[in-house]
Coordinates of C-alpha atoms and ligand atoms in Angstrom, one line a residue:
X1 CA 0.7 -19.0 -34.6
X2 CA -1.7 -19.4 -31.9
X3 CA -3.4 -22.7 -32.1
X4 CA -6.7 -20.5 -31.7
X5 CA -6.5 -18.7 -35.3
X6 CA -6.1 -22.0 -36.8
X7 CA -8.3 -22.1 -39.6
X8 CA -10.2 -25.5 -40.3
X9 CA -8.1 -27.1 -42.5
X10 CA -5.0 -26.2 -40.7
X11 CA -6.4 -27.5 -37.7
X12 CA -7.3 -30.6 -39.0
X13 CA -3.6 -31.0 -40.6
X14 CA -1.9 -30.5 -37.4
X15 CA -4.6 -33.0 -35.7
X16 CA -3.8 -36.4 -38.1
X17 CA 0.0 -35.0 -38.2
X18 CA -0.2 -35.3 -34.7
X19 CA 1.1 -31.9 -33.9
X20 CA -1.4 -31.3 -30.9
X21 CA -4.1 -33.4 -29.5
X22 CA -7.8 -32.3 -29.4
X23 CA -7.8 -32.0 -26.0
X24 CA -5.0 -29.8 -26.4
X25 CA -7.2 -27.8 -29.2
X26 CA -10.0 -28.0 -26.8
X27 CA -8.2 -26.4 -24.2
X28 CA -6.6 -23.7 -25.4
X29 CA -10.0 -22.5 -26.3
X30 CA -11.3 -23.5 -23.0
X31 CA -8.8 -21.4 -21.6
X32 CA -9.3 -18.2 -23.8
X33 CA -13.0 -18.3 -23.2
X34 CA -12.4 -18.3 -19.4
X35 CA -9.8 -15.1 -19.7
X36 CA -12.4 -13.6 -22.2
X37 CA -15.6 -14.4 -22.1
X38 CA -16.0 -12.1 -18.7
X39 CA -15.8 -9.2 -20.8
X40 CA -17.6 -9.6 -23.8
X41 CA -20.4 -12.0 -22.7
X42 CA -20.2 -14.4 -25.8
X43 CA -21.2 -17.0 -24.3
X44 CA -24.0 -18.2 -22.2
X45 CA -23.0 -21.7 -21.3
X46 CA -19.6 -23.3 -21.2
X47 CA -19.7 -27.0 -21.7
X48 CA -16.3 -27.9 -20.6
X49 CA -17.1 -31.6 -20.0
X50 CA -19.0 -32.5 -22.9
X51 CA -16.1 -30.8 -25.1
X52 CA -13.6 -33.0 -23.1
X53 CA -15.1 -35.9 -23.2
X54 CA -15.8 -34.7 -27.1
X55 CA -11.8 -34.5 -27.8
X56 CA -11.3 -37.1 -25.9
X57 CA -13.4 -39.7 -28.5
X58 CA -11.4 -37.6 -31.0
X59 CA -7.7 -38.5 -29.7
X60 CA -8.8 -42.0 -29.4
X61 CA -9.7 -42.5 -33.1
X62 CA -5.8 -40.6 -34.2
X63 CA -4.3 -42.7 -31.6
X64 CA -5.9 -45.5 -33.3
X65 CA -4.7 -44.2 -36.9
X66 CA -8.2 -44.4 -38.0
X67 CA -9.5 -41.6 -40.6
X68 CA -10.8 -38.3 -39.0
X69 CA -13.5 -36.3 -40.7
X70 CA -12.4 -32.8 -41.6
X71 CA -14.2 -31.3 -38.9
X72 CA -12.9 -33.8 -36.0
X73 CA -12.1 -32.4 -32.9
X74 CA -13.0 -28.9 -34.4
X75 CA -14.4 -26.4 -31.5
X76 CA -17.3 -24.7 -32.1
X77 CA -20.2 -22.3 -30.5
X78 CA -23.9 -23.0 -31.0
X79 CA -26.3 -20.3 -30.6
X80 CA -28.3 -20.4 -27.6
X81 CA -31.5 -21.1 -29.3
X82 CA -30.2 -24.5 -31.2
X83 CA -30.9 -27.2 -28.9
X84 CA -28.1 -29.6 -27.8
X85 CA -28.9 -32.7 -26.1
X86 CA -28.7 -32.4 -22.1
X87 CA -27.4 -28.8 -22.6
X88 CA -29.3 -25.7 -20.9
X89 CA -31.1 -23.5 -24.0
X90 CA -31.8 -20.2 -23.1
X91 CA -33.1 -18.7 -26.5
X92 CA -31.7 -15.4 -24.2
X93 CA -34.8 -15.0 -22.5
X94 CA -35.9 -15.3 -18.7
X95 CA -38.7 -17.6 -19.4
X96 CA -36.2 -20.3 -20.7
X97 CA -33.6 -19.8 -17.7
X98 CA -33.7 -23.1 -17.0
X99 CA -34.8 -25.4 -19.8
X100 CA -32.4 -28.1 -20.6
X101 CA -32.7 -29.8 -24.5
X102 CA -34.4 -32.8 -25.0
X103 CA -33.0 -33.5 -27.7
X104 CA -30.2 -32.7 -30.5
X105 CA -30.9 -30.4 -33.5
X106 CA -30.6 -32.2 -36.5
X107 CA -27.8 -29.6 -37.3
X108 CA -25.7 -30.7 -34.3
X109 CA -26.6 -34.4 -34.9
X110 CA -24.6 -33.8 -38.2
X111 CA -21.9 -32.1 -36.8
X112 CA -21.4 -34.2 -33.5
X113 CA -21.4 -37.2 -36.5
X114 CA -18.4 -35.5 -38.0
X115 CA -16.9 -35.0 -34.3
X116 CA -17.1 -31.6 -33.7
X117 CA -16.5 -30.0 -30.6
X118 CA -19.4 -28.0 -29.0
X119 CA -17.9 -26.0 -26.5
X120 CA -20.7 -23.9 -25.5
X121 CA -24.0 -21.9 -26.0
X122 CA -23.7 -18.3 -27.6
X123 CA -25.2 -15.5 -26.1
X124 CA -28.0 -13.8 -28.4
X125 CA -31.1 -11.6 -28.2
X126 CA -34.2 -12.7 -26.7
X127 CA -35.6 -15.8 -28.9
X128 CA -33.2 -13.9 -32.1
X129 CA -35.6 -10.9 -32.0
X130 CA -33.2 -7.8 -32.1
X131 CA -29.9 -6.1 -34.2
X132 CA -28.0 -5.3 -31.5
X133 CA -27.1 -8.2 -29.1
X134 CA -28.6 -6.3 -26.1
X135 CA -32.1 -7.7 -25.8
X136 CA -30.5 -10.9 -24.3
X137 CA -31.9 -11.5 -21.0
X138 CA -28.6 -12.1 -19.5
X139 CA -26.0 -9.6 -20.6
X140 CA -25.1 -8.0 -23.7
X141 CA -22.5 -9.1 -25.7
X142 CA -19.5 -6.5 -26.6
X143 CA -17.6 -6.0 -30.0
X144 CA -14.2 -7.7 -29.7
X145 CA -13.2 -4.7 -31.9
X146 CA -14.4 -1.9 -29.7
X147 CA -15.7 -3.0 -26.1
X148 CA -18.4 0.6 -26.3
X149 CA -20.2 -0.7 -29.2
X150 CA -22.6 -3.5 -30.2
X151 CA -21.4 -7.0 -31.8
X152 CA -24.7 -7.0 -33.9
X153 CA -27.9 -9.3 -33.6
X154 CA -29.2 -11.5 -32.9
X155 CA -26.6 -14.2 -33.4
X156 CA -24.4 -11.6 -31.8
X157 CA -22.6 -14.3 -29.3
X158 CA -21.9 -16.6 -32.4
X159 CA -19.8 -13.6 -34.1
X160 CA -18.4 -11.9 -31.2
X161 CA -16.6 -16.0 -30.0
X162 CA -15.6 -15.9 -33.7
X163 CA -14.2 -12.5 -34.1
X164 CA -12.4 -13.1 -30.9
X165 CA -11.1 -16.4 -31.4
X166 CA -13.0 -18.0 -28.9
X167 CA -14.2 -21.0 -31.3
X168 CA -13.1 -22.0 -34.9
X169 CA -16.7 -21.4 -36.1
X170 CA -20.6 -21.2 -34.7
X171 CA -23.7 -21.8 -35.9
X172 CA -26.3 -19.2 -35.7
X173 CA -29.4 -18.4 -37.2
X174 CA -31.3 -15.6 -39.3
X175 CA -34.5 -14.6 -40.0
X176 CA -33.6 -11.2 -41.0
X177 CA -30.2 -10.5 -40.8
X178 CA -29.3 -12.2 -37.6
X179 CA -26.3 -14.4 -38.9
X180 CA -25.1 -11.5 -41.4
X181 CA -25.3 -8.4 -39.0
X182 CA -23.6 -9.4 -36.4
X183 CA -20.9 -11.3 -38.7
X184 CA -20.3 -7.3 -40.5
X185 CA -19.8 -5.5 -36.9
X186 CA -17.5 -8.1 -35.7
X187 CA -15.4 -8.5 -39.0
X188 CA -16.0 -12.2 -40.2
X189 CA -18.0 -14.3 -42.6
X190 CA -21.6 -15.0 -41.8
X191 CA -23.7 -17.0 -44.2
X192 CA -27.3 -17.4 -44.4
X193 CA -28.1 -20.5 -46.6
X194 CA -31.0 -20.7 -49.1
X195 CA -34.4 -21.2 -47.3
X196 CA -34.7 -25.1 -46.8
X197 CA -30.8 -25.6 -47.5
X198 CA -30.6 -26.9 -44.3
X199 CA -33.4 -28.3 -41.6
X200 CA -34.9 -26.3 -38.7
X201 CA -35.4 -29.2 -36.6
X202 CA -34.4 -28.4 -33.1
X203 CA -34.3 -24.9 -33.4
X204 CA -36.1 -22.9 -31.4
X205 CA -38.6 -20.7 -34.0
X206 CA -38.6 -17.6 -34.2
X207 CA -40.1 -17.2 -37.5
X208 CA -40.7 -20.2 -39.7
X209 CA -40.9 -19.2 -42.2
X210 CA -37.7 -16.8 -42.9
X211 CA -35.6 -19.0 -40.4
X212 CA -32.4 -20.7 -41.0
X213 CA -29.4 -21.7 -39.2
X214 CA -26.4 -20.8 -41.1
X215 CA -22.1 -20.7 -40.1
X216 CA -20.1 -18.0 -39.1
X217 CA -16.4 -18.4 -39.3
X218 CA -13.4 -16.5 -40.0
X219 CA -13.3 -17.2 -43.4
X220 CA -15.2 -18.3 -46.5
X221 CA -13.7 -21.4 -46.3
X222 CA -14.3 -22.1 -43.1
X223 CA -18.0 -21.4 -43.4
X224 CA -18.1 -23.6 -46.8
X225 CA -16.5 -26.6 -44.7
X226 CA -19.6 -26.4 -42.1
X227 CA -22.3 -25.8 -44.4
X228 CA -21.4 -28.7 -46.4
X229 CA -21.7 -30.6 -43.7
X230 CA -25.1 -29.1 -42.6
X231 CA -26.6 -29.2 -45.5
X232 CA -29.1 -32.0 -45.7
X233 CA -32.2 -33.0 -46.4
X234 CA -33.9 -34.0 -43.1
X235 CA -37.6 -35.9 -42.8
X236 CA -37.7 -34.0 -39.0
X237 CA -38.3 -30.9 -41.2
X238 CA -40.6 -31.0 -44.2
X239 CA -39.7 -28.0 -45.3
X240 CA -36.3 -29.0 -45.9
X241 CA -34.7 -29.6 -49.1
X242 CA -30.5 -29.8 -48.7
X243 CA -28.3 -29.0 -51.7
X244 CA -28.2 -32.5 -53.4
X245 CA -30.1 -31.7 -56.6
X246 CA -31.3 -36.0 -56.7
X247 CA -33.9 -34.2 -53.8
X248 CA -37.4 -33.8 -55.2
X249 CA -38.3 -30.7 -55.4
X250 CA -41.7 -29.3 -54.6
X251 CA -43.5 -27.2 -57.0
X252 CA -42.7 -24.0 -58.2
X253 CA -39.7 -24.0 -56.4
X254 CA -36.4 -24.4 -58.7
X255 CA -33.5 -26.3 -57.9
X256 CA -30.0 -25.3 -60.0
X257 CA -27.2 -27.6 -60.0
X258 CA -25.0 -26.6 -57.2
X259 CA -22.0 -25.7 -58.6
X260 CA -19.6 -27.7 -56.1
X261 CA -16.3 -27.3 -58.1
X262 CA -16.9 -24.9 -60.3
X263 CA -14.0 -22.9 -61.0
X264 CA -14.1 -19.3 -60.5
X265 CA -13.1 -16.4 -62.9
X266 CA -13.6 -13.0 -62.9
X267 CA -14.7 -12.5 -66.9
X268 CA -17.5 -14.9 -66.1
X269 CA -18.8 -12.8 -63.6
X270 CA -21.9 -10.1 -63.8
X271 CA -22.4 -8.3 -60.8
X272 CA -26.0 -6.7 -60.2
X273 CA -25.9 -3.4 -58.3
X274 CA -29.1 -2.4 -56.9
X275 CA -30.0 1.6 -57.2
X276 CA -32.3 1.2 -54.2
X277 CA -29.7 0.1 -52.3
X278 CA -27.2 3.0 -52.8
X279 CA -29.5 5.8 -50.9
X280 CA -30.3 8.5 -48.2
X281 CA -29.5 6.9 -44.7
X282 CA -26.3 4.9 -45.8
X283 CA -23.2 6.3 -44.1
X284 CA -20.8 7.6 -46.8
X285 CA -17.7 5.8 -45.6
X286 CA -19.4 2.4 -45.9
X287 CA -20.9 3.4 -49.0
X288 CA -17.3 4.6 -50.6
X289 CA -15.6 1.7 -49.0
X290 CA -18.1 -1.2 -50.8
X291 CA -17.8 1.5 -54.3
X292 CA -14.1 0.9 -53.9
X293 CA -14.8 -2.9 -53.6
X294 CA -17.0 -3.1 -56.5
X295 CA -13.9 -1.0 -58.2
X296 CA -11.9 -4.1 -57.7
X297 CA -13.9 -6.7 -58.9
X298 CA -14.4 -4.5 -62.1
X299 CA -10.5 -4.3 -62.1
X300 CA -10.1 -8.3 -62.2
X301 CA -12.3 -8.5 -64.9
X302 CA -16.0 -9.0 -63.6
X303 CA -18.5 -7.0 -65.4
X304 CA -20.8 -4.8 -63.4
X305 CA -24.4 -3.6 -64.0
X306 CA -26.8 -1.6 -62.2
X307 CA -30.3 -3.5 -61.9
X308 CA -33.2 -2.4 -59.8
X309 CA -35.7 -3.9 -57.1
X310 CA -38.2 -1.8 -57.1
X311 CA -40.1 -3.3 -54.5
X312 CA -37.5 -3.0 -52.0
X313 CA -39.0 0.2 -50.1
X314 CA -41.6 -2.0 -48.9
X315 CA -39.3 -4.9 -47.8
X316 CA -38.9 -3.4 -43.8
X317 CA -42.8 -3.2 -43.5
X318 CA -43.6 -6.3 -45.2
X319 CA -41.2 -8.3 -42.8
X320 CA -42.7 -6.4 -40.2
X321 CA -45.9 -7.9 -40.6
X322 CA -45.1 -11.2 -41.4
X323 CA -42.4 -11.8 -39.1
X324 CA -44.8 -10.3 -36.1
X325 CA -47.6 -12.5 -36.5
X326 CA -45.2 -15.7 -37.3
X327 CA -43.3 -15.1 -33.9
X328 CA -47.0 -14.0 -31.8
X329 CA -47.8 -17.9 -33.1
X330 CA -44.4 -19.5 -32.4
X331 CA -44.1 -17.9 -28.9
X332 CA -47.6 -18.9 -27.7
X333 CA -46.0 -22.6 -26.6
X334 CA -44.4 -20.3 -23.7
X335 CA -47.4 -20.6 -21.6
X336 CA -45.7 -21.4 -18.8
X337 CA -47.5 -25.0 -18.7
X338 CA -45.3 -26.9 -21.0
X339 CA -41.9 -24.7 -21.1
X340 CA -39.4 -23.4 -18.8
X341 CA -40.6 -20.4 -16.4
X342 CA -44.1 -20.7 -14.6
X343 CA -45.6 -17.9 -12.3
X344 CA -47.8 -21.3 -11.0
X345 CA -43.9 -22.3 -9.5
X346 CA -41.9 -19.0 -9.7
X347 CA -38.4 -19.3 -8.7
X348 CA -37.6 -16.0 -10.4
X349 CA -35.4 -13.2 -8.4
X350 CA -36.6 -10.1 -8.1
X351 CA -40.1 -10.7 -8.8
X352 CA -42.2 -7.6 -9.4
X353 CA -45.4 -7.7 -10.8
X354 CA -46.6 -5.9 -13.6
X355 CA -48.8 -2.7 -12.8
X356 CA -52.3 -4.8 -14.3
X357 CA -51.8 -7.4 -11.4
X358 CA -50.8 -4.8 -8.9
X359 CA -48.0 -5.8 -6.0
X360 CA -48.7 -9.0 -4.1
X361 CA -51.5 -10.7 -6.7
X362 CA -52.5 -14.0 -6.1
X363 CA -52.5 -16.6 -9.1
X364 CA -56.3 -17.2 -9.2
X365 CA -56.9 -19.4 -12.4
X366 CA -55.1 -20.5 -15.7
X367 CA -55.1 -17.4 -17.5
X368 CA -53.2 -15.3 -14.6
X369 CA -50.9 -18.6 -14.9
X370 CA -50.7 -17.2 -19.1
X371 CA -50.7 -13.6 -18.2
X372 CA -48.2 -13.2 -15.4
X373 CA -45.8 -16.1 -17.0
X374 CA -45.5 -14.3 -19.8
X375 CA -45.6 -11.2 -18.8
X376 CA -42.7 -11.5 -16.5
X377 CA -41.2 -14.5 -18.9
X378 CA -40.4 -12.3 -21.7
X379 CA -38.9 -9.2 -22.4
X380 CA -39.9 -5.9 -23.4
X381 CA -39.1 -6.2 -27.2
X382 CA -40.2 -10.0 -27.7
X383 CA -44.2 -8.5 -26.1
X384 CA -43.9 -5.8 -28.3
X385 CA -43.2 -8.3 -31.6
X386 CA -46.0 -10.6 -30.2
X387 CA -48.7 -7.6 -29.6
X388 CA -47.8 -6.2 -33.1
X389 CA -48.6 -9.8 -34.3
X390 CA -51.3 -10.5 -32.4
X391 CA -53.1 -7.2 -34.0
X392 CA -51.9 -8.2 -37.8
X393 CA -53.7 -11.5 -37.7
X394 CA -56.7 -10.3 -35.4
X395 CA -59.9 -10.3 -37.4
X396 CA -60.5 -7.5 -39.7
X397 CA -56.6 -6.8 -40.1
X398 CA -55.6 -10.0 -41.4
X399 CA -56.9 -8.9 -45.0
X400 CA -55.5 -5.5 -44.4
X401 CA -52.4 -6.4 -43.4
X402 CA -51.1 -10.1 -43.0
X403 CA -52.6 -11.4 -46.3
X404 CA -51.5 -8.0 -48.2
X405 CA -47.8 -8.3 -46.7
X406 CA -47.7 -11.9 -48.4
X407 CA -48.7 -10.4 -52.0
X408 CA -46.1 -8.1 -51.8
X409 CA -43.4 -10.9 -50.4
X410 CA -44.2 -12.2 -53.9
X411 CA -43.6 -9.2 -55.7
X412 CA -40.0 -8.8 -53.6
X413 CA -39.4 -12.4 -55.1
X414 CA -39.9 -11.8 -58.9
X415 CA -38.1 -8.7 -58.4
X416 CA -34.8 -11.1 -57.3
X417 CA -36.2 -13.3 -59.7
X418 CA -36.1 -10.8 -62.7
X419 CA -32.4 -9.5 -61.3
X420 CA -31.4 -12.9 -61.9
X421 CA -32.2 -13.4 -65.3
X422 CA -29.2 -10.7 -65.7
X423 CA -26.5 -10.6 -63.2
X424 CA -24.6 -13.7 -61.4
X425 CA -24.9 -12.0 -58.2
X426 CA -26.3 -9.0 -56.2
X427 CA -23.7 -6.9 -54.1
X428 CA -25.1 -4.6 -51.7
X429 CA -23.4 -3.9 -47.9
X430 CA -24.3 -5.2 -45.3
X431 CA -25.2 -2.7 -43.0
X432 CA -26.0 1.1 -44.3
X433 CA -24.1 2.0 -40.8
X434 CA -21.1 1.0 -38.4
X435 CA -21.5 -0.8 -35.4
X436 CA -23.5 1.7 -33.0
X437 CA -22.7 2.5 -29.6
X438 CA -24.3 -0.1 -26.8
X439 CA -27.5 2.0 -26.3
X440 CA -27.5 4.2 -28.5
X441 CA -30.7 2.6 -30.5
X442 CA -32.3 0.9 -27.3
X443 CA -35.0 4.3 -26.9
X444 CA -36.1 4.0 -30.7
X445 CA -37.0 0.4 -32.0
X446 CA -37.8 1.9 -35.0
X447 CA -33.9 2.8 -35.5
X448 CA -33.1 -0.4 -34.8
X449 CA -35.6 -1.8 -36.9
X450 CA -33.5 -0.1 -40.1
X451 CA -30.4 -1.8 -39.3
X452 CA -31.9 -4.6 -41.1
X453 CA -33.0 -3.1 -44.1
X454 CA -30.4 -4.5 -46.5
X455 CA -31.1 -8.0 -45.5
X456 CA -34.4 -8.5 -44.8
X457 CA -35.5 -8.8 -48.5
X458 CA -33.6 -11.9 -48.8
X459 CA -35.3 -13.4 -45.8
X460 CA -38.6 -12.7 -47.8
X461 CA -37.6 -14.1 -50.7
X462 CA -35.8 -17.3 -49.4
X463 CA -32.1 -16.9 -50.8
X464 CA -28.8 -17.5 -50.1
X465 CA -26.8 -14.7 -49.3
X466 CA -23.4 -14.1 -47.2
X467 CA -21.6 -10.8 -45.3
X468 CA -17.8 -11.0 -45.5
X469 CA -15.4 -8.5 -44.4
X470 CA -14.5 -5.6 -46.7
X471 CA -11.7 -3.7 -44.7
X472 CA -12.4 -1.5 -42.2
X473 CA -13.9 2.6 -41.2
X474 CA -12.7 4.6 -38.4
X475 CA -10.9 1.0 -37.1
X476 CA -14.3 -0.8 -37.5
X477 CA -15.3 -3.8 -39.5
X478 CA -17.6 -2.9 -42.3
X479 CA -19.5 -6.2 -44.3
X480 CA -20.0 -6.7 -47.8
X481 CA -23.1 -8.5 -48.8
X482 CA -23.4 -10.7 -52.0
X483 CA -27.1 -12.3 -52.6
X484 CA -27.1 -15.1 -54.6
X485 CA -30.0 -17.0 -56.9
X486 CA -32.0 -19.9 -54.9
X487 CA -30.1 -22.9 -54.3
X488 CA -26.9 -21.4 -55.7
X489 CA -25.4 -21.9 -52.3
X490 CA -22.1 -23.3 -53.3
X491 CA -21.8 -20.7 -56.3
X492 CA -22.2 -18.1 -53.5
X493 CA -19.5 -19.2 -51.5
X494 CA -17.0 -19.7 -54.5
X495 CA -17.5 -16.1 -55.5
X496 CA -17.3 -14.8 -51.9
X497 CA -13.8 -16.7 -51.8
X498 CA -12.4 -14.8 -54.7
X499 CA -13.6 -11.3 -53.8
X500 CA -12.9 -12.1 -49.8
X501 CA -9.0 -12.2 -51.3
X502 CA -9.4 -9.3 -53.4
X503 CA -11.3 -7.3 -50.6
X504 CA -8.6 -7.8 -48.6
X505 CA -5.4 -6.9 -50.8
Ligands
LIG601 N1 -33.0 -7.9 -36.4 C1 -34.1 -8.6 -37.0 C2 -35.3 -8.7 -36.0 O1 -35.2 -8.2 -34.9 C3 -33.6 -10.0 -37.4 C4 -33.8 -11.1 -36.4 C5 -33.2 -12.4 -36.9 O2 -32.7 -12.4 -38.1 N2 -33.3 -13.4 -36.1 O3 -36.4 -9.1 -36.4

């Protein structure tokens, strides 16, 4: 075995048995990610030195036989919009080319506590607005598993170093799908924690209030190990609540025991199948091969019922709305004043104006300063989400649209809600189609808008759920999701253990 498909815990074993140093570990993923990394465009930033230096502290503690953290001297990616201290963060988008972090995520102040190794900065689409990894301003990244098709978005640089054993595990984040997507097209685990489960301080928003950083790792395990360690209440983020039920919990919102070391069986499991899940626009090999799954789990002894959510057909339009006008407010600190790109100081290549401004346009006053910054700064996409959001919270539309979109995110929550009163957990797939071709949806945003339909009702409604691999179609991964009740993060993970064995027999 390679020492790169060493799974945590093995890694970890072989590090206090003294069977390779971390520098070693360190290395030999150094070394793949400079033989790889060329061709699939995983990552954006390499920091060999800090991961060094990292493995370095790490061999020093073993040497001195002092106790290692589980996660000690364990390589990781980071998605490029998670900031780590004195580290360039990109967020994948022009207007950030050069920005270096200030600061350290709370997330990667816990993990750099535990000694983790951060050996770089995954690529991703443009601020994580996209399904398909090839909105990122510098190069899309390719599947591992077929180099003509797309590793899945936004957190696609997380899965693809993942899937191609270029780190143990990453962090990335989702607002709609972006950790669970990607994680299904590349063939590993991708898990999006309850809203709050873990603190979105230092991450760069996209939308605040479906955002959350989550793991991605090879296997359930894996991604159990980092989100434990993640998961924590932080006073940098007030909407924050970590696992530990001794938290407070604000009103209205209910916090379950998490169900740490519950031990798993089949006969006390009821699975929820939802009907609006199973329709027109799914392709029938990933609908046969998650049936078969389901099959399984019946098999071993789980009992399965068909539920609906009959809100669900508005779920795409509803995130529509309120994920525009969250991200038209969260990208209007990129004025080019106080962040990163400024068409007051342009240093950009290839500068060519937009038609408004016309070829050789002087800068006259503050708002060409706004206008050309951002217009140049950011990408096709990311002005179409802010324009779209712009118009949903202009006056006269808010009503209409923005205020509207929340009633029915309500009605999308009591829907889960109801489910829940039934069924353990929710199985749906992850994706209603294969990884596409690169391209192939780049003409039509609206196509890839409906990659995400199977996930975005989650966002909406706040909840834990996680993609793991569920065999493959025409030699590609295909994802099986399973939604879980709020704050039932550990539960989630359990069961995704179990049928991540069974799915794979
Ligand atoms: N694909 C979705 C979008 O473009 C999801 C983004 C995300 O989860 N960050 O909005």
């Amino acid at each position: 075995m390679e020492l790169t498909d060493l799974t945590i815990t093995q890694a970890h074993q072989g590090l206090i048995k003294k069977q390779f140093s971390a520098l070693e570990l360190a290395k030999a993923f150094l070394d793949r990610i400079k033989k790889r990394n060329k061709k699939i465009s995983a990552f954006l930033t390499v920091c060999e030195d800090l991961a060094l230096f990292q493995a370095k502290k790490i061999d020093d503690l073993v040497f001195q036989k002092r106790k290692i953290p589980l996660l000690a001297g364990i390589p990781c990616a980071i998605k490029d919009n998670i900031l780590v201290k004195d580290i360039r963060c990109t967020a994948g988008s022009k207007i950030l080319e050069n920005y270096t972090a200030a600061y350290d995520a709370t997330v990667i102040k816990l993990l750099k506590n535990q000694g983790v190794i951060v050996l770089g900065k995954a690529n991703l689409d443009e601020f994580a607005i996209g399904s398909s990894g090839e909105y990122s301003a510098f190069g899309k990244t390719l599947n591992p598993h077929d180099l003509n098709r797309v590793s899945g978005g936004s957190s696609s640089g997380p899965a693809a170093a993942v899937a191609d054993n270029l780190c143990v595990f990453a962090l990335g984040s989702d607002t709609g799908g972006s950790i669970r997507l990607p994680a299904s097209f590349c063939g590993v685990v991708g898990f999006k924690p309850t809203y709050g489960a873990v603190s979105r301080f230092g991450l760069m928003a996209m939308a605040s209030s479906l955002d959350q950083i989550g793991p991605l790792a090879r296997t359930v395990e894996n991604a159990k190990i980092v989100f434990d360690a993640i998961s924590k209440k932080d006073p940098m983020d007030s909407t924050s609540l970590g696992t530990d039920k001794r938290f407070q919990v604000s009103p209205g919102r209910l916090l379950e025991q998490p169900a740490r070391q519950a031990s798993f069986k089949f006969q006390d499991l009821v699975i929820g199948i939802p009907r609006e899940y199973f329709v027109r626009g799914i392709e029938p090999e990933i609908e046969a091969k998650i049936l078969e799954a389901i099959k399984k789990f019946e098999k071993m002894g789980a009992r399965i019922k068909e539920i609906g959510l009959s809100h669900t057909k508005y779920a795409l339009a509803t995130y529509y709305i309120i994920m525009t006008a969250e991200v038209s407010a969260n990208l209007a600190r990129y004025d080019g004043i106080r962040f990163g790109f400024s068409k007051a100081n342009s240093k950009i290549k290839n500068f060519t104006p937009t038609p408004k401004f016309g070829a050789g346009t002087k800068i006259k006053n503050l708002l060409d300063v706004y206008l050309q910054s951002r217009g140049k700064g950011f990408g096709e996409e990311v002005r179409r989400r802010i324009m779209l959001g712009t118009y949903v919270l202009s006056r006269g539309f808010y009503e209409a649209y923005y205020l509207k979109a929340q009633k029915v995110r309500t009605l999308i929550r009591e829907d889960f809600n109801k489910a829940f009163q039934k069924v353990d957990i929710i199985l749906t797939p992850t994706s209603p189609t294969l990884p596409f071709r690169i391209g192939e949806k780049m003409k039509n945003p609206l196509s890839m808008y409906l990659s995400d339909i199977f996930m975005i009702a989650v966002n909406l409604a706040g909840l834990p759920a996680i993609s793991i691999p569920c065999g493959k179609v025409k030699n590609l991964p295909v994802g099986l999701q399973i939604i879980g009740k709020e704050f039932q993060d550990y539960k989630i993970l359990e069961v995704a253990q179990a049928l991540e064995k069974t799915c794979r027999i």
